[in-house]
Amino acid sequence: MEQFDVVIRNGTVATASDIMQCDVGIKDGKVAMLGRGLPAGKREIDAAGKLVLPGGVDAHCHLDQPMEEGLKMADDFRSGTISAACGGTTTVIPFAAQARGQSLRAAVEDYHRRAEGKAVVDYAFHMIISDPTEKVLKEELPQLIREGYTSFKIYMTYDDMKLNDRQILDLLAVARREGAMAMIHAENADCISWLTEQLEAAGLSAPKYHGHSRPMLVEREATHRAIAISELVDVPILIVHVSGKEAIEQIRWAHGHGLRIYAETCPQYLVLSADDLDQDGYHGAKCVCSPPPRDKENQQYVWDGLADGLFTVFSSDHAPFRYEDPQGKKPGGKEVPFRYIPNGTPGLETRLPLLFSEGVGKGRIDLNRFVALTATDPAKMYGLYPRKGTIAIGADADIAIWDPHKDVTISNDLLHHDVDYTPYEGMQVTGWPVTTLSRGEVVWNEGQFDARIGRGEFLKCGLPDPARPKKR
Ligand code: URP
Ligand code: ZN
Ligand code: ZN
């Protein structure tokens, strides 16, 4: 009888710290043995010439998130997680978003119903807190953290989500007491609304002015404020979707002062720029996201931060709205002023190939750093490590086998999301995940997705070690 369910043979296995020529023996969905010349498996996969990497952990993506009246996300847990699997990602962490007036528990329960029976890879939830009432602060949030929802996002902007500094202080105090990770969307809401009014008054409402309404200054100010609040409460925070130089400088300053400030960035800040918001006609709407893509100089700052450890996490911030859709980028079927364009770009499936090709392929980061940013460190940040994010004995056998030489011209036709465009259309990349295993099951192989819808399991998150306070 075969000792293993699956053996991946002859590949180059890389983790966040090591690179080794070895086989991977998988039993009961877990990595059971690493070594050379392993005994036979029921299924044998030859990975000669390929890289065997931990499946990606996409720790920031939006799937089937309830939206304001008239808008709808294009991807639910089915299409979103299929797209993830086909792009080498085996764990996703989308957001259970609390609407104002809604109980936080009700938001989490509703999100479970949305995920139920649909996911094809494993998933955990972050929470979004838009209404930190006494009940949320004293009862619901502490209880939910103890039940395995150990991270939550705070918005400093967006009218229906934003919290004031006092509310942020109260939430960070709960994060500190309970050991949760707080994620911050750092942009100054009042600066944005003032600039938006000025632009509209001057008749400047095309998609490209979205970028003008949110210059780096608004991100820099909010990043600094978030850091100061975190310092006051003495609790680490993770600043999401950092877009460029001025926010990065604030984070470097915080690191220089010994503060535990973690940072995330995303593909759109590496390969898109303000020019992509300025496409012909209304097409710039496809790249409207917040913070907006910047310019080449800012891209370089983001690359430097990826290489030198300023960033801990590289996520997609997949926020899927179709372009030709009255519930998407053209609300009500119209080309609307930029302030009404739903924010976000799709990118679950392209996150890893873009960073691999532009980063590892072009020598900007090494393979270990690639694994750390895309799998190991997000798993650590959100309490999923060592079950997820690495290839080690006892870890879930979530593995992406990469052909590092495969040339692909990105096209929306190749992708599996339900969005009708990709902002990366026509981009040439080298390196693509050709096989993906989730808990030892091959779900994507040589261009074919094949897995039972609903096989993905909900993951309760542990208290993340990086969230512990310094106890100053
Ligand atoms: O524009 C973006 N990033 N949309 C998604 C929501 C968010 O703020 O992450
Ligand atoms: Zn955000
Ligand atoms: Zn987001």
Coordinates of C-alpha atoms and ligand atoms in Angstrom, one line a residue:
M1 CA 0.0 0.0 0.0
E2 CA 1.3 3.5 -0.8
Q3 CA 2.5 5.4 2.2
F4 CA 1.4 8.8 0.8
D5 CA -1.7 10.1 -0.9
V6 CA 0.4 12.4 -3.1
V7 CA 4.1 12.7 -3.7
I8 CA 5.4 15.8 -5.4
R9 CA 8.8 14.7 -6.8
N10 CA 12.0 16.3 -8.2
G11 CA 10.9 19.9 -7.6
T12 CA 12.7 22.8 -5.9
V13 CA 10.9 23.5 -2.7
A14 CA 11.1 27.0 -1.3
T15 CA 9.9 28.4 2.0
A16 CA 10.3 31.9 3.5
S17 CA 13.8 30.8 4.7
D18 CA 15.0 27.8 2.7
I19 CA 15.4 26.4 -0.8
M20 CA 15.8 22.7 -1.2
Q21 CA 15.7 20.0 -3.8
C22 CA 13.3 17.5 -2.2
D23 CA 10.1 15.5 -2.6
V24 CA 7.0 16.4 -0.6
G25 CA 5.0 13.5 0.8
I26 CA 1.3 14.3 1.6
K27 CA -1.0 12.3 3.7
D28 CA -4.5 13.1 4.9
G29 CA -4.2 16.7 3.6
K30 CA -1.0 17.5 5.5
V31 CA 2.6 17.6 4.6
A32 CA 3.9 14.3 6.0
M33 CA 7.5 14.1 4.9
L34 CA 10.1 16.1 3.1
G35 CA 13.1 14.2 1.7
R36 CA 14.7 12.6 -1.3
G37 CA 13.5 9.4 -2.9
L38 CA 10.3 9.2 -0.9
P39 CA 8.2 6.0 -1.2
A40 CA 5.4 6.0 -3.8
G41 CA 2.2 8.0 -3.4
K42 CA -1.3 7.1 -4.8
R43 CA -0.8 10.1 -7.0
E44 CA 2.6 11.1 -8.2
I45 CA 3.4 14.6 -9.5
D46 CA 6.6 15.2 -11.3
A47 CA 7.8 18.7 -10.5
A48 CA 11.2 18.5 -12.3
G49 CA 12.2 22.0 -13.4
K50 CA 9.4 23.5 -11.3
L51 CA 9.2 25.5 -8.0
V52 CA 7.2 24.0 -5.2
L53 CA 5.9 26.9 -3.1
P54 CA 3.4 27.3 -0.3
G55 CA 0.0 28.2 -1.6
G56 CA -0.6 31.9 -1.4
V57 CA -2.4 33.5 1.5
D58 CA -4.4 36.5 0.1
A59 CA -5.0 38.4 3.3
H60 CA -6.9 41.3 1.8
C61 CA -9.7 40.6 -0.7
H62 CA -13.3 41.5 -1.0
L63 CA -15.8 38.8 -2.0
D64 CA -19.6 39.2 -2.0
Q65 CA -19.4 42.0 0.5
P66 CA -22.8 43.7 1.0
M67 CA -22.7 47.0 -0.8
E68 CA -24.7 50.2 -0.8
E69 CA -28.0 50.2 -2.7
G70 CA -27.4 49.7 -6.5
L71 CA -23.9 48.2 -6.3
K72 CA -22.8 44.6 -6.3
M73 CA -19.5 42.8 -6.2
A74 CA -18.9 40.6 -9.2
D75 CA -17.3 37.8 -7.3
D76 CA -18.8 35.7 -4.6
F77 CA -17.0 32.9 -2.6
R78 CA -17.4 30.5 -5.6
S79 CA -15.9 32.6 -8.4
G80 CA -13.5 34.4 -6.1
T81 CA -11.9 31.3 -4.6
I82 CA -11.8 29.5 -8.0
S83 CA -9.9 32.5 -9.3
A84 CA -7.6 32.4 -6.3
A85 CA -6.9 28.7 -6.7
C86 CA -6.1 29.2 -10.4
G87 CA -3.6 31.9 -9.5
G88 CA -1.8 29.7 -6.8
T89 CA -3.6 31.1 -3.8
T90 CA -5.0 28.6 -1.3
T91 CA -6.2 30.8 1.6
V92 CA -8.3 33.9 1.3
I93 CA -9.3 36.4 4.0
P94 CA -12.1 38.6 2.9
F95 CA -14.2 40.9 5.1
A96 CA -17.3 40.5 7.1
A97 CA -18.4 44.1 7.0
Q98 CA -20.6 45.6 9.7
A99 CA -23.1 48.2 8.3
R100 CA -24.0 51.1 10.6
G101 CA -26.7 50.1 12.9
Q102 CA -26.0 46.4 12.4
S103 CA -24.7 44.2 15.1
L104 CA -21.2 42.9 14.5
R105 CA -22.3 39.3 15.2
A106 CA -25.1 39.6 12.6
A107 CA -22.6 40.8 10.0
V108 CA -20.4 37.8 10.7
E109 CA -23.3 35.4 10.6
D110 CA -24.5 36.9 7.3
Y111 CA -21.1 36.5 5.9
H112 CA -20.9 32.9 6.8
R113 CA -24.2 32.4 4.9
R114 CA -22.6 34.0 1.9
A115 CA -19.6 31.7 2.1
E116 CA -21.5 28.5 2.9
G117 CA -21.1 25.8 0.3
K118 CA -19.3 28.0 -2.2
A119 CA -15.6 28.3 -1.4
V120 CA -13.1 26.0 -3.1
V121 CA -10.1 26.9 -1.0
D122 CA -10.0 27.6 2.7
Y123 CA -11.0 31.0 4.1
A124 CA -11.0 33.1 7.3
F125 CA -12.7 36.4 8.0
H126 CA -11.5 39.8 9.0
M127 CA -14.2 42.0 10.3
I128 CA -14.9 45.6 9.2
I129 CA -16.2 47.7 12.1
S130 CA -18.1 50.8 11.0
D131 CA -20.2 51.2 14.2
P132 CA -18.3 50.7 17.4
T133 CA -21.1 50.9 19.8
E134 CA -20.8 50.1 23.5
K135 CA -22.2 46.7 22.8
V136 CA -19.6 46.1 20.0
L137 CA -16.7 47.3 22.2
K138 CA -17.7 45.6 25.4
E139 CA -19.4 42.4 24.2
E140 CA -19.5 41.5 20.5
L141 CA -15.9 42.3 19.5
P142 CA -14.2 40.6 22.5
Q143 CA -16.4 37.5 22.1
L144 CA -15.8 37.3 18.3
I145 CA -12.1 37.7 18.8
R146 CA -12.1 34.8 21.2
E147 CA -14.1 32.7 18.7
G148 CA -11.4 33.0 16.0
Y149 CA -12.1 36.3 14.2
T150 CA -8.9 37.9 15.4
S151 CA -8.5 40.8 13.0
F152 CA -10.6 43.8 12.0
K153 CA -10.3 46.7 9.6
I154 CA -10.8 50.3 10.5
Y155 CA -11.6 52.9 7.8
M156 CA -10.4 56.5 8.2
T157 CA -12.3 57.4 5.0
Y158 CA -15.5 56.5 3.1
D159 CA -18.6 58.2 4.4
D160 CA -20.4 54.9 5.3
M161 CA -17.4 53.4 7.0
K162 CA -15.1 56.1 8.5
L163 CA -14.4 56.3 12.2
N164 CA -13.1 59.3 14.1
D165 CA -10.0 59.2 16.2
R166 CA -11.9 58.6 19.4
Q167 CA -13.6 55.6 17.9
I168 CA -10.3 54.3 16.6
L169 CA -8.7 54.7 20.1
D170 CA -11.5 52.7 21.6
L171 CA -11.2 49.9 19.1
L172 CA -7.4 49.8 19.4
A173 CA -7.8 49.5 23.1
V174 CA -9.9 46.4 22.6
A175 CA -7.4 45.0 20.1
R176 CA -4.7 45.5 22.7
R177 CA -6.6 43.8 25.5
E178 CA -7.8 40.9 23.4
G179 CA -4.7 40.4 21.2
A180 CA -6.3 41.1 17.8
M181 CA -4.7 42.7 14.8
A182 CA -6.1 46.0 13.7
M183 CA -5.8 46.9 10.0
I184 CA -6.1 50.5 9.1
H185 CA -7.2 52.2 5.8
A186 CA -5.3 55.4 6.2
E187 CA -6.6 58.4 4.2
N188 CA -7.9 61.7 5.5
A189 CA -11.6 61.8 4.8
D190 CA -12.1 65.6 5.2
C191 CA -9.2 66.4 2.9
I192 CA -10.7 64.1 0.3
S193 CA -14.2 65.5 0.5
W194 CA -13.0 69.1 0.4
L195 CA -10.8 68.3 -2.7
T196 CA -13.6 66.5 -4.3
E197 CA -15.9 69.5 -4.0
Q198 CA -13.2 71.8 -5.4
L199 CA -12.7 69.5 -8.4
E200 CA -16.4 69.1 -9.1
A201 CA -16.9 72.9 -8.8
A202 CA -14.2 73.3 -11.5
G203 CA -16.0 70.7 -13.7
L204 CA -13.3 68.1 -13.2
S205 CA -15.1 64.9 -12.6
A206 CA -13.5 62.4 -15.1
P207 CA -12.1 59.2 -13.5
K208 CA -8.5 60.6 -13.5
Y209 CA -9.6 63.2 -11.0
H210 CA -10.1 60.4 -8.5
G211 CA -6.3 60.5 -8.1
H212 CA -6.3 64.3 -7.7
S213 CA -8.8 64.1 -4.9
R214 CA -6.6 61.7 -3.0
P215 CA -3.0 63.0 -3.3
M216 CA -0.2 61.4 -1.2
L217 CA -0.6 64.0 1.4
V218 CA -4.0 62.7 2.5
E219 CA -2.5 59.2 2.9
R220 CA 0.6 60.5 4.6
E221 CA -1.4 62.5 7.2
A222 CA -3.7 59.6 8.0
T223 CA -0.8 57.2 8.2
H224 CA 1.0 59.4 10.6
R225 CA -2.2 59.8 12.7
A226 CA -2.8 56.1 12.8
I227 CA 0.8 55.5 13.9
A228 CA 0.4 58.1 16.7
I229 CA -2.8 56.5 17.9
S230 CA -1.2 53.1 17.9
E231 CA 1.7 54.4 19.9
L232 CA -0.6 56.0 22.4
V233 CA -2.6 52.8 22.9
D234 CA 0.6 50.7 22.7
V235 CA -0.8 48.2 20.2
P236 CA 0.6 47.2 16.8
I237 CA -1.4 48.0 13.7
L238 CA -1.2 46.9 10.1
I239 CA -1.6 49.7 7.6
V240 CA -3.2 48.3 4.4
H241 CA -2.7 49.1 0.8
V242 CA 0.2 51.5 1.2
S243 CA 0.7 53.3 -2.1
G244 CA 4.0 55.2 -2.1
K245 CA 6.7 57.3 -0.7
E246 CA 5.1 59.7 1.8
A247 CA 3.2 56.9 3.6
I248 CA 6.3 54.7 3.5
E249 CA 8.4 57.5 5.1
Q250 CA 5.9 57.7 8.0
I251 CA 6.2 53.9 8.5
R252 CA 10.0 54.1 8.4
W253 CA 9.9 56.8 11.0
A254 CA 7.7 54.6 13.2
H255 CA 10.2 51.7 12.8
G256 CA 13.0 54.0 13.7
H257 CA 11.2 54.8 16.9
G258 CA 10.8 51.2 17.7
L259 CA 7.0 51.0 17.0
R260 CA 5.4 47.8 15.7
I261 CA 3.7 49.2 12.6
Y262 CA 3.2 46.6 9.9
A263 CA 2.4 47.4 6.3
E264 CA 0.8 45.9 3.3
T265 CA 1.0 46.8 -0.3
C266 CA -0.6 45.5 -3.5
P267 CA 0.1 44.9 -7.2
Q268 CA -1.7 48.0 -8.3
Y269 CA 1.0 50.2 -6.6
L270 CA 3.8 48.4 -8.4
V271 CA 2.5 48.2 -12.0
L272 CA -0.3 50.7 -12.3
S273 CA 0.1 54.5 -12.3
A274 CA -1.9 57.7 -12.6
D275 CA -1.7 57.2 -16.3
D276 CA -4.0 54.2 -16.0
L277 CA -6.6 56.4 -14.5
D278 CA -6.3 58.7 -17.5
Q279 CA -7.2 56.2 -20.2
D280 CA -9.4 57.2 -23.1
G281 CA -13.0 57.9 -22.3
Y282 CA -14.2 56.4 -19.1
H283 CA -11.8 53.5 -19.1
G284 CA -9.8 55.0 -16.2
A285 CA -12.7 53.9 -14.0
K286 CA -11.3 50.4 -14.2
C287 CA -8.3 51.5 -12.1
V288 CA -10.2 53.7 -9.6
C289 CA -9.1 52.4 -6.2
S290 CA -8.1 54.0 -3.0
P291 CA -5.4 55.0 -2.4
P292 CA -5.0 55.6 -6.1
P293 CA -2.1 54.3 -8.2
R294 CA 0.8 56.9 -8.1
D295 CA 3.8 57.3 -10.4
K296 CA 7.1 55.6 -11.3
E297 CA 9.0 57.2 -8.4
N298 CA 6.4 56.0 -5.9
Q299 CA 6.5 52.5 -7.5
Q300 CA 10.2 52.4 -6.8
Y301 CA 9.7 53.3 -3.1
V302 CA 7.2 50.4 -2.9
W303 CA 9.7 48.0 -4.5
D304 CA 12.4 49.2 -2.0
G305 CA 10.0 48.6 0.9
L306 CA 9.2 45.1 -0.4
A307 CA 12.9 44.2 -0.7
D308 CA 14.1 45.7 2.6
G309 CA 11.4 44.4 4.9
L310 CA 9.3 47.5 5.4
F311 CA 6.3 45.6 4.0
T312 CA 5.2 42.4 5.7
V313 CA 2.3 41.5 3.5
F314 CA 1.5 41.6 -0.2
S315 CA -2.2 41.3 -0.9
S316 CA -4.5 41.8 -3.9
D317 CA -7.1 44.0 -2.4
H318 CA -9.3 42.3 -5.0
A319 CA -12.4 44.5 -5.1
P320 CA -14.4 43.2 -8.0
F321 CA -16.8 45.5 -9.9
R322 CA -17.6 44.9 -13.6
Y323 CA -16.9 47.7 -16.0
E324 CA -20.0 47.3 -18.2
D325 CA -22.4 46.9 -15.3
P326 CA -25.1 49.2 -13.9
Q327 CA -24.2 47.7 -10.5
G328 CA -20.5 48.1 -11.1
K329 CA -18.2 50.8 -12.5
K330 CA -21.1 52.4 -14.4
P331 CA -23.7 52.8 -11.6
G332 CA -27.2 52.9 -13.0
G333 CA -25.6 52.3 -16.5
K334 CA -24.0 55.7 -16.6
E335 CA -20.5 57.1 -16.8
V336 CA -20.6 58.9 -13.5
P337 CA -18.4 61.6 -11.8
F338 CA -15.4 59.9 -10.1
R339 CA -16.8 60.2 -6.6
Y340 CA -19.6 57.7 -7.5
I341 CA -17.4 55.1 -9.1
P342 CA -17.1 52.1 -6.8
N343 CA -13.6 51.8 -5.6
G344 CA -11.4 48.8 -6.3
T345 CA -9.6 46.7 -8.8
P346 CA -9.7 42.9 -9.4
G347 CA -6.5 40.9 -8.8
L348 CA -6.8 37.7 -6.9
E349 CA -5.5 35.6 -9.7
T350 CA -2.8 37.9 -10.9
R351 CA -1.3 38.9 -7.5
L352 CA 1.2 36.1 -7.4
P353 CA 2.3 36.0 -11.1
L354 CA 2.8 39.8 -11.1
L355 CA 5.0 39.8 -8.0
F356 CA 6.9 36.7 -9.2
S357 CA 7.6 38.1 -12.6
E358 CA 8.3 41.7 -11.8
G359 CA 9.9 40.9 -8.5
V360 CA 11.7 37.6 -8.5
G361 CA 12.1 37.4 -12.3
K362 CA 13.6 40.9 -12.5
G363 CA 15.8 40.5 -9.4
R364 CA 14.1 43.0 -7.2
I365 CA 13.3 40.4 -4.5
D366 CA 14.4 36.9 -3.9
L367 CA 12.3 33.8 -3.9
N368 CA 12.3 33.5 -0.1
R369 CA 11.1 37.0 0.2
F370 CA 8.4 36.3 -2.4
V371 CA 7.1 33.4 -0.2
A372 CA 7.3 35.4 3.0
L373 CA 5.3 38.3 1.5
T374 CA 2.7 36.3 -0.2
A375 CA 2.1 33.3 2.1
T376 CA 4.1 32.9 5.3
D377 CA 3.9 36.4 6.8
P378 CA 0.3 37.0 6.0
A379 CA -0.4 33.7 7.8
K380 CA 1.6 34.9 10.8
M381 CA -0.1 38.3 10.8
Y382 CA -3.5 36.8 11.1
G383 CA -3.0 33.8 13.3
L384 CA -3.0 31.0 10.6
Y385 CA 0.6 30.0 10.9
P386 CA 2.0 27.3 10.9
R387 CA -1.1 25.5 9.6
K388 CA -1.0 27.8 6.5
G389 CA 1.7 29.7 4.7
T390 CA 4.6 27.3 4.7
I391 CA 5.7 23.8 3.6
A392 CA 6.6 22.0 6.8
I393 CA 5.8 18.7 8.4
G394 CA 2.2 18.9 9.8
A395 CA 1.2 22.0 7.8
D396 CA -1.8 21.8 5.5
A397 CA -0.6 20.6 2.1
D398 CA -1.5 23.9 0.4
I399 CA 1.0 24.0 -2.4
A400 CA 1.5 25.9 -5.7
I401 CA 3.7 24.3 -8.3
W402 CA 5.2 27.0 -10.5
D403 CA 6.6 26.9 -14.0
P404 CA 9.1 29.7 -13.5
H405 CA 9.7 30.0 -17.2
K406 CA 6.1 30.0 -18.5
D407 CA 5.5 33.2 -20.5
V408 CA 2.0 34.5 -20.2
T409 CA 0.3 37.5 -21.7
I410 CA -2.3 38.5 -19.2
S411 CA -5.7 38.6 -20.6
N412 CA -9.1 38.6 -19.0
D413 CA -10.1 35.6 -21.0
L414 CA -7.4 33.6 -19.1
L415 CA -8.8 34.5 -15.7
H416 CA -11.5 32.9 -13.7
H417 CA -13.0 35.8 -11.8
D418 CA -16.4 37.1 -12.8
V419 CA -15.1 40.6 -13.6
D420 CA -15.3 41.7 -17.2
Y421 CA -11.8 43.2 -17.3
T422 CA -8.3 43.0 -15.7
P423 CA -6.3 46.2 -15.3
Y424 CA -3.3 44.1 -16.4
E425 CA -4.6 43.3 -19.8
G426 CA -1.7 42.7 -22.3
M427 CA 1.0 42.6 -19.6
Q428 CA 3.7 40.0 -20.2
V429 CA 4.8 37.9 -17.3
T430 CA 7.1 35.0 -16.9
G431 CA 6.2 32.4 -14.3
W432 CA 2.8 31.0 -13.5
P433 CA 1.4 28.5 -11.0
V434 CA 0.6 25.4 -13.1
T435 CA -0.7 23.2 -10.3
T436 CA -2.4 24.1 -7.1
L437 CA -3.1 21.7 -4.2
S438 CA -5.4 22.6 -1.4
R439 CA -5.1 20.3 1.6
G440 CA -3.5 17.8 -0.6
E441 CA -6.2 17.9 -3.3
V442 CA -5.2 19.0 -6.8
V443 CA -7.7 21.8 -7.6
W444 CA -5.9 23.4 -10.6
N445 CA -3.7 21.6 -13.0
E446 CA -2.4 22.5 -16.4
G447 CA -5.1 24.9 -17.2
Q448 CA -8.0 22.9 -15.7
F449 CA -9.9 23.8 -12.5
D450 CA -11.4 20.7 -11.0
A451 CA -12.7 20.6 -7.4
R452 CA -16.0 20.3 -5.6
I453 CA -17.6 23.7 -5.0
G454 CA -17.9 24.1 -1.3
R455 CA -14.9 22.0 -0.3
G456 CA -13.2 25.1 1.2
E457 CA -13.2 25.2 4.9
F458 CA -13.7 28.1 7.3
L459 CA -10.6 28.8 9.4
K460 CA -10.7 30.1 12.9
C461 CA -7.7 32.3 13.4
G462 CA -5.5 32.2 16.5
L463 CA -4.3 35.4 18.3
P464 CA -1.5 36.7 16.1
D465 CA 1.8 36.9 17.8
P466 CA 2.8 40.1 15.9
A467 CA -0.3 41.8 17.5
R468 CA 1.1 41.7 21.0
P469 CA 1.8 45.0 22.6
K470 CA 5.2 46.2 23.7
K471 CA 3.8 46.8 27.2
R472 CA 5.4 50.2 27.4
Ligands
URP1 O1 -10.3 50.9 -3.5 C1 -10.2 50.0 -2.8 N1 -9.1 49.7 -2.1 N2 -11.4 49.4 -2.6 C2 -11.6 48.3 -1.7 C3 -12.0 48.7 -0.4 C4 -10.8 49.1 0.5 O2 -10.7 50.2 0.9 O3 -9.9 48.2 0.7
ZN2 ZN -9.1 50.0 2.3
ZN3 ZN -9.7 46.4 0.4

